[in-house]
Coordinates of C-alpha atoms and ligand atoms in Angstrom, one line a residue:
X27 CA 56.2 83.6 98.8
X28 CA 57.9 82.0 95.7
X29 CA 58.6 84.5 92.9
X30 CA 58.0 83.3 89.3
X31 CA 58.8 85.0 86.1
X32 CA 57.0 83.9 82.9
X33 CA 59.3 84.9 80.0
X34 CA 57.0 85.7 77.0
X35 CA 53.2 85.7 77.1
X36 CA 52.9 82.3 75.4
X37 CA 49.7 80.4 76.0
X38 CA 51.1 77.8 78.3
X39 CA 53.0 80.4 80.3
X40 CA 49.8 82.4 80.9
X41 CA 47.9 79.3 81.9
X42 CA 50.6 78.3 84.4
X43 CA 50.6 82.0 85.5
X44 CA 47.0 82.3 86.5
X45 CA 46.9 78.8 88.1
X46 CA 50.0 79.6 90.2
X47 CA 48.8 83.1 91.1
X48 CA 45.5 81.5 92.3
X49 CA 47.7 79.2 94.5
X50 CA 49.4 82.2 96.1
X51 CA 52.5 82.6 94.0
X52 CA 54.0 86.0 93.1
X53 CA 53.9 85.8 89.2
X54 CA 55.1 88.3 86.7
X55 CA 54.8 87.9 82.9
X56 CA 57.4 89.8 80.9
X57 CA 56.5 90.2 77.3
X58 CA 58.4 92.0 74.5
X59 CA 55.2 93.2 72.6
X60 CA 52.6 95.6 73.7
X61 CA 49.3 94.2 75.0
X62 CA 47.3 95.0 71.8
X63 CA 50.0 93.3 69.7
X64 CA 49.6 89.8 71.4
X65 CA 48.5 86.9 69.3
X66 CA 48.3 86.2 65.6
X67 CA 45.7 88.1 63.6
X68 CA 43.5 85.2 62.6
X69 CA 41.5 82.2 63.9
X70 CA 43.0 78.9 65.0
X71 CA 41.6 75.4 65.6
X72 CA 41.3 74.6 69.3
X73 CA 39.9 71.8 71.4
X74 CA 37.1 73.3 73.6
X75 CA 37.1 70.7 76.5
X76 CA 40.4 72.0 77.7
X77 CA 39.0 75.5 78.0
X78 CA 36.0 74.2 80.0
X79 CA 38.2 72.2 82.3
X80 CA 40.4 75.2 83.0
X81 CA 37.3 77.3 83.7
X82 CA 38.0 79.6 80.8
X83 CA 34.9 81.1 79.3
X84 CA 35.7 81.4 75.6
X85 CA 32.4 81.0 73.6
X86 CA 31.6 84.4 72.2
X87 CA 30.2 83.6 68.8
X88 CA 31.6 86.8 67.3
X89 CA 35.1 85.3 67.8
X90 CA 34.6 81.5 67.9
X91 CA 33.6 80.0 64.5
X92 CA 32.6 76.4 63.8
X93 CA 35.1 73.9 62.5
X94 CA 34.3 71.9 59.3
X95 CA 35.7 68.9 57.6
X96 CA 38.7 69.3 55.2
X97 CA 39.2 68.0 51.7
X98 CA 42.7 66.9 50.8
X99 CA 44.2 67.2 47.3
X100 CA 47.2 65.4 45.9
X101 CA 49.9 67.3 44.0
X102 CA 48.4 66.6 40.5
X103 CA 44.9 67.5 41.9
X104 CA 43.5 64.3 40.4
X105 CA 42.0 63.0 43.7
X106 CA 40.1 64.8 46.5
X107 CA 39.6 63.1 49.8
X108 CA 37.2 64.6 52.3
X109 CA 37.9 63.6 55.9
X110 CA 34.7 63.6 57.9
X111 CA 35.7 64.8 61.3
X112 CA 34.1 63.1 64.2
X113 CA 34.9 65.8 66.8
X114 CA 33.2 68.8 65.3
X115 CA 31.3 69.4 68.5
X116 CA 34.5 70.0 70.4
X117 CA 36.6 71.8 67.8
X118 CA 36.3 75.5 67.1
X119 CA 38.2 78.2 65.1
X120 CA 39.0 80.7 67.8
X121 CA 40.2 84.3 67.1
X122 CA 43.7 84.5 68.5
X123 CA 43.2 88.1 69.7
X124 CA 40.1 87.0 71.6
X125 CA 41.9 84.0 73.0
X126 CA 44.5 86.5 74.4
X127 CA 41.7 88.6 75.9
X128 CA 40.4 85.5 77.7
X129 CA 43.8 84.4 79.0
X130 CA 45.1 87.8 80.1
X131 CA 41.7 88.7 81.8
X132 CA 41.9 85.5 83.8
X133 CA 45.5 86.3 84.7
X134 CA 44.6 89.8 85.8
X135 CA 41.7 88.5 88.0
X136 CA 44.2 86.1 89.6
X137 CA 46.7 88.8 90.5
X138 CA 49.3 88.1 87.8
X139 CA 51.5 91.2 87.0
X140 CA 52.3 92.1 83.4
X141 CA 55.3 94.0 82.1
X142 CA 54.7 94.7 78.4
X143 CA 57.3 96.0 76.1
X144 CA 60.0 94.3 78.1
X145 CA 62.3 92.3 75.8
X146 CA 64.2 89.6 77.6
X147 CA 67.7 88.9 76.4
X148 CA 68.6 85.8 78.3
X149 CA 68.6 83.8 81.5
X150 CA 70.5 84.9 84.7
X151 CA 72.4 81.8 85.9
X152 CA 74.3 81.3 89.0
X153 CA 76.3 78.0 89.4
X154 CA 74.0 75.2 88.4
X155 CA 70.8 77.1 88.2
X156 CA 68.7 79.7 86.6
X157 CA 67.8 82.5 89.0
X158 CA 66.2 85.1 86.8
X159 CA 66.1 86.8 83.4
X160 CA 67.8 89.9 82.0
X161 CA 66.9 92.6 79.6
X162 CA 69.5 94.8 77.9
X163 CA 69.3 97.1 81.0
X164 CA 68.6 95.0 84.1
X165 CA 68.4 91.7 85.9
X166 CA 65.2 90.3 87.4
X167 CA 65.7 87.5 90.0
X168 CA 63.2 84.8 90.9
X169 CA 62.8 81.2 92.1
X170 CA 61.5 79.9 88.7
X171 CA 61.6 81.1 85.1
X172 CA 58.8 79.6 83.0
X173 CA 60.1 80.0 79.4
X174 CA 57.0 80.7 77.2
X175 CA 58.9 82.9 74.7
X176 CA 58.2 80.6 71.7
X177 CA 60.4 79.0 69.1
X178 CA 63.2 81.6 69.2
X179 CA 63.3 81.9 73.0
X180 CA 66.4 83.9 74.1
X181 CA 66.2 82.2 77.5
X182 CA 66.5 78.6 76.1
X183 CA 69.2 79.9 73.8
X184 CA 71.3 81.3 76.6
X185 CA 71.3 78.2 78.9
X186 CA 74.7 76.6 79.4
X187 CA 75.5 73.2 78.0
X188 CA 75.6 71.7 81.5
X189 CA 71.8 72.3 81.7
X190 CA 71.3 69.5 79.2
X191 CA 68.6 71.7 77.5
X192 CA 69.3 72.1 73.8
X193 CA 69.6 75.7 72.7
X194 CA 68.1 75.4 69.2
X195 CA 65.0 73.8 67.8
X196 CA 66.3 71.5 65.0
X197 CA 65.8 73.6 61.8
X198 CA 64.8 70.4 59.9
X199 CA 61.9 70.0 62.3
X200 CA 60.0 73.3 61.6
X201 CA 57.4 74.3 59.1
X202 CA 57.6 77.8 57.5
X203 CA 54.2 79.4 57.2
X204 CA 52.6 82.5 55.6
X205 CA 49.0 83.1 56.5
X206 CA 46.6 85.9 55.5
X207 CA 42.9 86.6 55.1
X208 CA 42.0 88.1 51.7
X209 CA 38.6 89.7 51.0
X210 CA 36.0 87.3 49.7
X211 CA 34.3 89.3 46.9
X212 CA 31.3 86.9 46.8
X213 CA 30.6 87.3 50.5
X214 CA 29.6 83.7 51.0
X215 CA 31.6 80.5 51.5
X216 CA 32.1 78.1 48.6
X217 CA 30.3 74.8 49.0
X218 CA 33.7 72.9 49.3
X219 CA 35.0 75.6 51.6
X220 CA 38.0 73.9 53.4
X221 CA 40.8 72.5 51.2
X222 CA 44.3 71.3 51.8
X223 CA 46.9 70.9 49.0
X224 CA 50.1 68.9 49.2
X225 CA 53.0 70.0 47.1
X226 CA 51.0 73.0 46.0
X227 CA 52.8 74.8 43.1
X228 CA 55.4 72.0 43.3
X229 CA 56.8 73.1 46.7
X230 CA 57.4 70.4 49.4
X231 CA 54.8 71.3 52.1
X232 CA 51.1 71.8 52.7
X233 CA 48.9 74.8 51.8
X234 CA 45.3 75.5 52.6
X235 CA 42.5 77.5 51.0
X236 CA 39.5 78.1 53.2
X237 CA 36.6 80.3 52.2
X238 CA 34.5 81.9 54.9
X239 CA 31.6 84.4 54.4
X240 CA 33.7 87.5 54.3
X241 CA 37.3 86.3 53.8
X242 CA 39.5 83.8 52.1
X243 CA 41.9 82.2 54.5
X244 CA 45.2 81.3 52.7
X245 CA 48.0 79.4 54.4
X246 CA 51.2 78.6 52.6
X247 CA 53.2 75.9 54.6
X248 CA 56.7 74.9 53.4
X249 CA 59.4 72.6 54.7
X250 CA 62.0 75.0 53.2
X251 CA 62.3 78.7 54.1
X252 CA 59.6 80.7 52.2
X253 CA 60.5 83.2 49.6
X254 CA 58.3 86.1 48.5
X255 CA 58.1 84.5 45.1
X256 CA 56.8 81.2 46.5
X257 CA 54.1 83.1 48.5
X258 CA 53.0 85.2 45.5
X259 CA 52.8 82.0 43.3
X260 CA 50.7 80.2 45.9
X261 CA 48.3 83.1 46.4
X262 CA 48.0 83.6 42.6
X263 CA 47.2 79.9 42.1
X264 CA 44.5 80.0 44.9
X265 CA 43.0 83.1 43.3
X266 CA 42.7 81.0 40.1
X267 CA 41.1 78.1 42.0
X268 CA 38.7 80.5 43.9
X269 CA 38.2 83.4 41.6
X270 CA 36.3 85.5 44.2
X271 CA 39.6 86.0 46.2
X272 CA 40.2 89.7 46.4
X273 CA 43.7 91.3 46.4
X274 CA 43.2 93.1 49.7
X275 CA 44.7 91.5 52.8
X276 CA 42.1 91.9 55.7
X277 CA 44.1 90.2 58.5
X278 CA 47.4 88.5 59.0
X279 CA 49.9 88.5 56.2
X280 CA 52.9 87.4 58.3
X281 CA 55.5 84.6 58.0
X282 CA 56.2 82.4 61.0
X283 CA 57.7 79.1 61.9
X284 CA 56.0 76.2 63.8
X285 CA 58.1 73.4 65.5
X286 CA 56.9 70.1 64.1
X287 CA 59.2 67.6 65.8
X288 CA 58.6 65.9 69.2
X289 CA 59.3 68.0 72.3
X290 CA 63.0 68.5 72.9
X291 CA 64.4 65.8 75.1
X292 CA 64.9 67.9 78.2
X293 CA 62.9 71.0 78.9
X294 CA 63.6 71.5 82.7
X295 CA 66.6 72.5 84.7
X296 CA 67.2 74.0 88.1
X297 CA 65.0 77.0 88.3
X298 CA 63.8 76.6 84.7
X299 CA 60.9 75.0 82.8
X300 CA 60.1 75.5 79.2
X301 CA 56.5 75.3 77.8
X302 CA 54.8 75.5 74.4
X303 CA 56.8 76.3 71.2
X304 CA 59.9 77.1 73.2
X305 CA 60.3 73.3 73.7
X306 CA 58.5 72.1 70.6
X307 CA 55.2 71.0 72.0
X308 CA 52.9 71.3 68.9
X309 CA 51.6 68.0 67.4
X310 CA 53.8 67.2 64.5
X311 CA 50.9 66.3 62.1
X312 CA 48.0 68.5 63.1
X313 CA 49.3 71.5 65.1
X314 CA 47.4 71.8 68.3
X315 CA 50.2 73.9 69.8
X316 CA 47.7 76.0 71.7
X317 CA 46.0 73.1 73.5
X318 CA 49.3 71.4 74.1
X319 CA 50.6 74.6 75.8
X320 CA 47.4 75.0 77.9
X321 CA 47.5 71.4 79.1
X322 CA 51.3 71.7 79.9
X323 CA 50.6 74.9 81.8
X324 CA 48.1 73.0 84.0
X325 CA 50.6 70.2 84.7
X326 CA 53.4 72.7 85.4
X327 CA 51.3 74.6 87.9
X328 CA 50.4 71.3 89.6
X329 CA 54.1 70.3 89.8
X330 CA 55.2 73.6 91.2
X331 CA 52.4 73.7 93.8
X332 CA 53.1 70.1 94.9
X333 CA 56.8 71.1 95.5
X334 CA 55.6 73.4 98.3
X335 CA 58.5 75.3 99.9
X336 CA 61.1 73.0 98.4
X337 CA 63.6 74.3 95.8
X338 CA 62.5 74.0 92.1
X339 CA 65.3 71.8 90.9
X340 CA 65.5 69.7 87.7
X341 CA 64.6 66.7 90.0
X342 CA 61.3 68.4 91.2
X343 CA 60.5 69.9 87.8
X344 CA 61.1 66.5 86.1
X345 CA 57.6 65.5 87.3
X346 CA 56.2 68.2 85.0
X347 CA 58.2 66.9 82.0
X348 CA 57.4 63.3 82.9
X349 CA 53.6 63.9 83.4
X350 CA 53.4 66.0 80.2
X351 CA 55.2 63.4 78.1
X352 CA 53.0 60.6 79.5
X353 CA 49.8 62.4 79.0
X354 CA 50.5 64.3 75.7
X355 CA 54.0 64.3 74.4
X356 CA 54.7 60.7 73.8
X357 CA 51.9 60.5 71.2
X358 CA 54.1 62.9 69.2
X359 CA 56.9 60.4 68.7
X360 CA 55.2 58.3 66.1
X361 CA 53.5 61.3 64.5
X362 CA 56.9 62.9 64.1
X363 CA 58.4 59.9 62.5
X364 CA 55.5 59.5 60.1
X365 CA 55.7 63.2 59.2
X366 CA 59.4 62.8 58.5
X367 CA 58.6 59.8 56.2
X368 CA 55.8 61.7 54.4
X369 CA 58.0 64.7 54.0
X370 CA 60.6 62.5 52.2
X371 CA 58.1 61.6 49.5
X372 CA 58.2 63.2 46.1
X373 CA 55.1 64.7 44.4
X374 CA 55.0 61.7 42.1
X375 CA 55.1 59.2 44.9
X376 CA 52.3 61.1 46.7
X377 CA 50.2 61.1 43.5
X378 CA 50.7 57.4 43.2
X379 CA 49.6 56.8 46.8
X380 CA 46.5 58.9 46.3
X381 CA 45.6 57.5 42.9
X382 CA 46.1 53.9 44.0
X383 CA 44.1 54.4 47.2
X384 CA 47.1 53.6 49.4
X385 CA 46.5 56.9 51.2
X386 CA 42.8 57.2 51.9
X387 CA 40.6 58.9 54.5
X388 CA 41.7 56.4 57.1
X389 CA 45.4 57.4 56.7
X390 CA 44.9 61.1 56.3
X391 CA 42.3 61.8 58.9
X392 CA 44.4 62.6 61.9
X393 CA 41.6 64.2 63.8
X394 CA 39.1 61.5 62.9
X395 CA 38.7 58.3 64.9
X396 CA 39.1 56.3 61.7
X397 CA 42.8 57.2 61.7
X398 CA 45.1 54.3 60.9
X399 CA 48.2 54.0 63.2
X400 CA 51.5 55.1 61.8
X401 CA 52.8 51.4 61.9
X402 CA 49.7 50.2 60.0
X403 CA 50.0 53.0 57.5
X404 CA 53.7 52.2 56.8
X405 CA 52.9 48.5 56.5
X406 CA 50.1 49.2 54.1
X407 CA 52.4 51.4 51.9
X408 CA 55.1 48.6 52.0
X409 CA 52.6 46.0 50.9
X410 CA 51.3 48.0 48.0
X411 CA 54.4 49.8 46.7
X412 CA 56.1 48.0 43.9
X413 CA 59.1 50.4 43.9
X414 CA 61.9 48.7 45.9
X415 CA 63.7 52.0 46.4
X416 CA 61.0 53.1 48.9
X417 CA 61.6 50.1 51.1
X418 CA 64.7 51.3 52.9
X419 CA 62.9 54.5 53.9
X420 CA 59.9 52.5 55.1
X421 CA 62.2 50.1 57.0
X422 CA 64.0 53.0 58.6
X423 CA 60.7 54.6 59.7
X424 CA 59.5 51.3 61.2
X425 CA 62.8 51.0 63.0
X426 CA 62.3 54.4 64.5
X427 CA 58.8 53.6 65.5
X428 CA 60.1 50.6 67.4
X429 CA 62.7 52.8 69.1
X430 CA 59.8 55.2 70.0
X431 CA 58.1 52.4 71.9
X432 CA 61.3 51.8 73.8
X433 CA 61.6 55.5 74.6
X434 CA 58.1 55.4 76.1
X435 CA 58.9 52.4 78.3
X436 CA 62.3 53.8 79.5
X437 CA 61.2 57.4 80.4
X438 CA 62.5 57.7 84.0
X439 CA 59.8 58.3 86.6
X440 CA 62.4 60.1 88.9
X441 CA 65.1 62.2 87.5
X442 CA 68.8 61.2 87.8
X443 CA 71.5 62.2 85.4
X444 CA 72.3 58.5 84.7
X445 CA 68.7 57.4 84.1
X446 CA 68.2 60.4 81.9
X447 CA 71.4 59.7 79.9
X448 CA 70.3 56.1 79.4
X449 CA 66.9 57.2 78.1
X450 CA 68.5 59.9 75.9
X451 CA 70.5 57.2 74.0
X452 CA 67.2 55.7 72.9
X453 CA 65.5 59.1 72.3
X454 CA 68.4 59.9 69.9
X455 CA 67.7 56.7 67.9
X456 CA 64.2 57.9 67.0
Ligands
LIG19 C1 50.1 79.9 60.6 C2 49.9 79.2 61.9 C3 48.8 78.5 62.2 C4 48.7 77.8 63.4 N1 47.5 77.1 63.6 C5 47.3 76.5 64.8 C6 46.0 75.9 65.1 O1 45.1 75.9 64.3 N2 45.9 75.4 66.3 C7 46.9 75.4 67.3 O2 46.7 74.9 68.4 N3 48.1 76.0 67.0 C8 48.3 76.5 65.8 N4 49.5 77.1 65.5 C9 50.6 77.0 66.5 C10 50.5 77.9 67.6 O3 50.6 79.3 67.1 C11 51.6 77.7 68.7 O4 51.9 76.4 68.9 C12 51.1 78.3 70.0 O5 51.0 79.7 69.8 C13 51.9 78.0 71.2 O6 53.1 78.8 71.2 P1 53.5 79.6 72.5 O7 52.3 80.1 73.2 O8 54.4 78.6 73.2 O9 54.5 80.7 71.9 P2 54.1 81.9 71.0 O10 52.7 81.9 70.5 O11 55.2 82.0 70.0 O12 54.3 83.1 72.1 C14 55.5 83.5 72.6 C15 55.4 84.9 73.2 O13 56.7 85.2 73.7 C16 57.0 86.6 73.3 N5 58.5 86.7 73.3 C17 59.3 86.2 72.3 N6 60.6 86.6 72.6 C18 60.5 87.4 73.7 C19 61.5 88.1 74.4 N7 62.8 88.1 74.0 N8 61.1 88.8 75.5 C20 59.9 88.8 75.9 N9 58.9 88.2 75.2 C21 59.2 87.5 74.1 C22 56.4 86.8 72.0 O14 56.2 88.1 71.7 C23 55.1 86.0 72.2 O15 54.0 86.8 72.7 C24 49.7 77.8 64.4 C25 50.8 78.6 64.1 C26 50.9 79.3 62.9 C27 52.2 80.1 62.7

């Protein structure tokens, strides 16, 4: 029986774990935290059809709240654009602790073993392959390590250069976040309850203020590392906008990073497959890291099962990377380029785009079917913007979008070092 170690109880790792255990594999999840510490202490937006397809019953109304449409505000707060979401039936705000209950319960039923409080320090490698993980005290050997240890994965970081897997997530392709629930002294949501602010308090990034019946959900999202002062300033300003915000933090209150580039170019090696944030799977514009990880877990389990008794080399595991990119990952290329372009705008430029209706519901509504494609959006900006100095940035973004199309076409179906190296040349042009 093949032995699999899931490093870190990330969402994708747990999904692959229960599916593989159900197919007869010997699966152990090694997680640094204790069981009751798993998951962020708040609700997150998830796409319910993936849960149904995986046979995960996750519909307890105590923990799964409806999702509503958002209103977007420009930096000067002179224009508010409400994006009517067409997928409200399928989107939900799910309590992250409850989500972990659902995933770990399915794992236990499927025979997955858990070792909590076990901090992995790196991969055990032998010659050209990963053959286990180590903690400070001991080595644990296996046939495959599934790296679900998130953005700072020590396993990915310890891989040798010859693996071709990059050790670090590009620091320019992450967003720094602070999120907390404050008490809602009014005990009812405001009529315009979901709001997103660009350049809130003059900081490059995106914050939100969401009022629920009993709490005020505040997220501070920054393209630069967050300071305590920046967090306090944002919270104070939201308390001004929504005066019923209490001072007491009910849940959350932590600072985290989310990868917002495309998936790293290579996330498999001999005996190794990364999943979720450890290889930058979240959607660059809208998040969805949980669903991306769940879907990747499903694809990885299929790939491993299809390999049967054969060794799990980078050639066999490439099918996982290839199928994931084709089904989900390639959509990120253009979103990532667009995000980079939007992040390069100043507050004044963004105000101009909102006030002159260059950015409207059609451009902002990523989750709505009215969403304009990144190319159409850049062309629209180019045709409206009188400022010639923006044109080089638009031209550069359009060039990268053209490269992204090439990257999609050239993704090798079968892995070979040469085919991969050829593809990587184009990937690096994006
Ligand atoms: C503020 C915020 C809001 C978000 N909103 C959404 C949203 O609405 N929808 C959505 O889909 N996504 C959202 N995300 C993104 C989402 O959290 C991630 O994309 C998602 O959790 C997938 O990450 P993961 O499961 O791969 O890794 P993680 O969630 O980071 O899990 C990694 C696990 O590995 C463990 N680990 C780490 N190091 C070690 C080690 N050395 N040894 C053993 N174990 C280790 C960690 O303890 C952790 O349990 C949000 C993130 C943040 C921060």
